[in-house]
mmCIF file of C-alpha atoms in Angstrom:
data_model
loop_
_atom_site.group_PDB
_atom_site.id
_atom_site.type_symbol
_atom_site.label_atom_id
_atom_site.label_comp_id
_atom_site.label_asym_id
_atom_site.label_seq_id
_atom_site.Cartn_x
_atom_site.Cartn_y
_atom_site.Cartn_z
ATOM 1 C CA ALA D 158 112.972 84.501 100.315
ATOM 2 C CA VAL D 159 113.778 87.954 98.986
ATOM 3 C CA THR D 160 112.730 87.309 95.393
ATOM 4 C CA ASP D 161 109.379 86.475 93.862
ATOM 5 C CA SER D 162 109.484 82.996 92.329
ATOM 6 C CA LEU D 163 107.425 84.007 89.276
ATOM 7 C CA THR D 164 109.001 87.309 88.228
ATOM 8 C CA GLY D 165 112.441 87.123 89.836
ATOM 9 C CA LEU D 166 111.843 90.610 91.265
ATOM 10 C CA PHE D 167 112.240 91.417 94.934
ATOM 11 C CA VAL D 168 109.264 90.654 97.187
ATOM 12 C CA ARG D 169 107.310 93.382 98.932
ATOM 13 C CA ARG D 170 108.690 92.698 102.432
ATOM 14 C CA TYR D 171 112.342 92.904 101.307
ATOM 15 C CA PHE D 172 111.573 96.013 99.248
ATOM 16 C CA LEU D 173 110.060 97.749 102.278
ATOM 17 C CA VAL D 174 113.187 96.997 104.364
ATOM 18 C CA LYS D 175 115.399 98.467 101.637
ATOM 19 C CA LEU D 176 113.070 101.458 101.211
ATOM 20 C CA GLN D 177 113.329 102.157 104.953
ATOM 21 C CA GLU D 178 117.146 102.043 104.726
ATOM 22 C CA GLU D 179 117.139 104.390 101.732
ATOM 23 C CA LEU D 180 114.701 106.742 103.458
ATOM 24 C CA HIS D 181 117.034 106.957 106.479
ATOM 25 C CA ARG D 182 119.887 107.752 104.090
ATOM 26 C CA ALA D 183 117.795 110.449 102.385
ATOM 27 C CA GLU D 184 116.944 111.988 105.782
ATOM 28 C CA ARG D 185 120.555 111.911 106.956
ATOM 29 C CA TYR D 186 122.001 113.475 103.796
ATOM 30 C CA ASN D 187 119.064 115.767 103.017
ATOM 31 C CA ASN D 188 118.336 113.933 99.754
ATOM 32 C CA ILE D 189 115.143 113.224 97.894
ATOM 33 C CA LEU D 190 113.633 109.853 97.072
ATOM 34 C CA SER D 191 110.719 108.908 94.855
ATOM 35 C CA VAL D 192 108.437 105.890 95.044
ATOM 36 C CA VAL D 193 106.403 104.726 92.057
ATOM 37 C CA MET D 194 103.428 102.391 92.353
ATOM 38 C CA ALA D 195 102.519 100.669 89.100
ATOM 39 C CA ASP D 196 99.555 98.469 88.254
ATOM 40 C CA LEU D 197 98.870 96.637 85.008
ATOM 41 C CA ASP D 198 95.683 97.888 83.378
ATOM 42 C CA GLN D 199 92.818 95.424 83.005
ATOM 43 C CA PHE D 200 95.125 92.482 83.656
ATOM 44 C CA LYS D 201 92.225 90.311 84.805
ATOM 45 C CA ASN D 202 91.109 90.273 81.171
ATOM 46 C CA ILE D 203 94.439 88.674 80.157
ATOM 47 C CA ASN D 204 93.974 85.854 82.672
ATOM 48 C CA ASP D 205 90.284 85.425 81.818
ATOM 49 C CA THR D 206 90.797 85.478 78.041
ATOM 50 C CA TYR D 207 94.177 83.796 77.557
ATOM 51 C CA GLY D 208 94.512 81.733 80.757
ATOM 52 C CA HIS D 209 96.674 81.971 83.846
ATOM 53 C CA ASP D 210 99.721 80.481 82.112
ATOM 54 C CA ALA D 211 99.636 83.394 79.665
ATOM 55 C CA GLY D 212 99.166 85.789 82.599
ATOM 56 C CA ASP D 213 102.199 84.295 84.324
ATOM 57 C CA ARG D 214 104.208 84.590 81.096
ATOM 58 C CA ALA D 215 103.189 88.252 80.860
ATOM 59 C CA LEU D 216 104.168 88.935 84.492
ATOM 60 C CA ARG D 217 107.596 87.334 83.921
ATOM 61 C CA ALA D 218 108.151 89.419 80.768
ATOM 62 C CA ILE D 219 107.009 92.623 82.479
ATOM 63 C CA GLY D 220 109.177 91.944 85.541
ATOM 64 C CA LYS D 221 112.193 91.483 83.273
ATOM 65 C CA PHE D 222 111.285 94.609 81.294
ATOM 66 C CA LEU D 223 110.995 96.743 84.450
ATOM 67 C CA GLN D 224 114.275 95.434 85.877
ATOM 68 C CA GLN D 225 116.114 96.152 82.621
ATOM 69 C CA ASN D 226 114.750 99.688 82.324
ATOM 70 C CA ILE D 227 115.707 101.212 85.673
ATOM 71 C CA ARG D 228 119.079 102.415 86.935
ATOM 72 C CA ASP D 229 121.308 100.088 88.970
ATOM 73 C CA VAL D 230 120.642 102.191 92.090
ATOM 74 C CA ASP D 231 116.863 101.929 91.642
ATOM 75 C CA MET D 232 114.902 98.954 92.929
ATOM 76 C CA VAL D 233 111.755 97.297 91.601
ATOM 77 C CA ALA D 234 109.625 94.752 93.424
ATOM 78 C CA ARG D 235 106.446 92.841 92.875
ATOM 79 C CA TYR D 236 104.079 94.418 95.360
ATOM 80 C CA GLY D 237 101.323 91.868 94.835
ATOM 81 C CA GLY D 238 99.292 90.379 92.006
ATOM 82 C CA GLU D 239 99.902 92.613 89.002
ATOM 83 C CA GLU D 240 101.160 95.537 91.076
ATOM 84 C CA PHE D 241 104.782 96.669 91.184
ATOM 85 C CA VAL D 242 106.685 99.271 93.182
ATOM 86 C CA ILE D 243 109.866 101.136 92.237
ATOM 87 C CA MET D 244 112.220 103.028 94.542
ATOM 88 C CA ILE D 245 114.204 105.794 92.847
ATOM 89 C CA PRO D 246 116.845 107.270 95.175
ATOM 90 C CA GLU D 247 117.956 110.867 94.642
ATOM 91 C CA ALA D 248 115.175 111.490 92.133
ATOM 92 C CA ALA D 249 112.801 114.415 92.383
ATOM 93 C CA ARG D 250 109.221 114.247 91.110
ATOM 94 C CA ASP D 251 110.173 115.408 87.626
ATOM 95 C CA ALA D 252 112.959 112.826 87.247
ATOM 96 C CA ALA D 253 110.633 110.091 88.546
ATOM 97 C CA HIS D 254 107.962 111.314 86.124
ATOM 98 C CA ILE D 255 110.373 111.130 83.170
ATOM 99 C CA LEU D 256 111.341 107.544 84.080
ATOM 100 C CA SER D 257 107.708 106.549 84.677
ATOM 101 C CA GLU D 258 106.565 108.083 81.374
ATOM 102 C CA ARG D 259 109.325 106.219 79.537
ATOM 103 C CA LEU D 260 108.323 102.941 81.230
ATOM 104 C CA ARG D 261 104.651 103.561 80.439
ATOM 105 C CA LYS D 262 105.296 104.282 76.775
ATOM 106 C CA GLN D 263 107.731 101.404 76.238
ATOM 107 C CA MET D 264 105.482 99.021 78.139
ATOM 108 C CA SER D 265 102.579 99.688 75.764
ATOM 109 C CA GLU D 266 104.939 98.745 72.896
ATOM 110 C CA LEU D 267 106.279 95.582 74.598
ATOM 111 C CA LYS D 268 105.596 92.490 72.507
ATOM 112 C CA ILE D 269 104.638 89.411 74.519
ATOM 113 C CA LYS D 270 104.040 86.353 72.354
ATOM 114 C CA ASP D 271 100.357 85.722 71.552
ATOM 115 C CA LEU D 272 99.127 88.535 73.821
ATOM 116 C CA PRO D 273 97.759 92.002 73.081
ATOM 117 C CA PRO D 274 99.651 95.076 74.308
ATOM 118 C CA ILE D 275 99.463 95.557 78.083
ATOM 119 C CA THR D 276 99.372 99.045 79.540
ATOM 120 C CA ILE D 277 100.329 100.287 82.973
ATOM 121 C CA SER D 278 99.159 103.050 85.303
ATOM 122 C CA LEU D 279 101.770 104.652 87.552
ATOM 123 C CA GLY D 280 101.640 106.924 90.593
ATOM 124 C CA ILE D 281 104.540 108.879 92.085
ATOM 125 C CA ALA D 282 105.213 110.161 95.610
ATOM 126 C CA THR D 283 108.432 111.922 96.607
ATOM 127 C CA TYR D 284 110.196 112.307 99.958
ATOM 128 C CA PRO D 285 110.197 114.745 101.715
ATOM 129 C CA TYR D 286 107.480 116.694 99.866
ATOM 130 C CA ASP D 287 104.737 114.054 99.882
ATOM 131 C CA GLY D 288 105.588 112.221 103.085
ATOM 132 C CA SER D 289 108.260 111.533 105.660
ATOM 133 C CA ASP D 290 107.825 107.787 106.215
ATOM 134 C CA ILE D 291 107.450 104.749 103.988
ATOM 135 C CA GLU D 292 103.813 104.158 104.873
ATOM 136 C CA ASP D 293 102.867 107.694 103.841
ATOM 137 C CA LEU D 294 104.904 107.535 100.623
ATOM 138 C CA ILE D 295 103.440 104.171 99.608
ATOM 139 C CA LYS D 296 99.874 105.345 100.361
ATOM 140 C CA LYS D 297 100.333 108.530 98.364
ATOM 141 C CA ALA D 298 102.002 106.775 95.410
ATOM 142 C CA ASP D 299 99.111 104.284 95.499
ATOM 143 C CA ALA D 300 96.545 107.114 95.584
ATOM 144 C CA ALA D 301 98.272 108.743 92.591
ATOM 145 C CA MET D 302 98.231 105.412 90.733
ATOM 146 C CA TYR D 303 94.485 105.081 91.301
ATOM 147 C CA ALA D 304 94.051 108.654 90.104
ATOM 148 C CA ALA D 305 95.825 107.554 86.889
ATOM 149 C CA LYS D 306 93.354 104.688 86.528
ATOM 150 C CA ARG D 307 90.375 106.981 87.140
ATOM 151 C CA ALA D 308 91.749 109.400 84.530
ATOM 152 C CA GLY D 309 91.609 106.678 81.873
ATOM 153 C CA ARG D 310 94.510 104.291 82.593
ATOM 154 C CA ASN D 311 97.858 104.066 80.774
ATOM 155 C CA ARG D 312 99.145 107.270 82.358
ATOM 156 C CA VAL D 313 101.422 108.645 85.057
ATOM 157 C CA VAL D 314 100.191 110.829 87.920
ATOM 158 C CA LYS D 315 102.324 112.657 90.480
ATOM 159 C CA TYR D 316 100.783 112.820 93.944
ATOM 160 C CA SER D 317 99.148 116.102 94.882
ATOM 161 C CA PRO D 318 97.075 116.984 97.964
ATOM 162 C CA ASP D 319 93.843 117.093 95.939
ATOM 163 C CA ILE D 320 94.051 113.345 95.184
ATOM 164 C CA PRO D 321 91.756 111.330 97.474
ATOM 165 C CA MET D 322 93.668 109.057 99.851
ATOM 166 C CA VAL D 323 90.926 106.461 100.260
ATOM 167 C CA ARG D 324 90.318 103.918 97.548
ATOM 168 C CA GLU D 325 86.824 104.502 96.290
ATOM 169 C CA SER D 326 84.131 101.833 96.581
ATOM 170 C CA ASN D 327 84.309 101.268 92.825
ATOM 171 C CA THR D 328 87.980 100.291 92.965
ATOM 172 C CA GLU D 329 87.160 96.889 91.489
ATOM 173 C CA ALA D 330 85.653 98.590 88.435
ATOM 174 C CA ILE D 331 88.722 100.827 88.114
ATOM 175 C CA GLU D 332 91.203 97.969 88.465
ATOM 176 C CA ASN D 333 89.585 95.869 85.782
#
């Protein structure tokens, strides 16, 4: 299966295959490529307060929202749980930041029946500046996303070398 049964988005494994293909293309043609990791803020509270059916409804709505708000050449996938990943070919950090900021702002305004607003934290890594392989790009986008959570959630952070690469021991407190 290449799509997630709940959200209809691509699954992580398929996304990583396509990201590898796009990375080879970027290398060959000397292009840039950005990866955005996105995690819903305090999503556990939605499930705990409103139930898992409401959480599933929110994930479906957010998956649809993300898919509808990226370019046709971009790709979004459910990375796991309430985490998503977006591949943005031929987009430098600033272009990826503009898209991510737009998604963040519109997401906080998204109306999902009987649920409070849900916010999102996003982290950006760009090839070739932040890494030369998919593992490095994903790790750095993830580190930037966690930096966004540490900075107060509902924000976008571009990877920089001063961001710690290891998830801190209080990750659980940050995620929730």
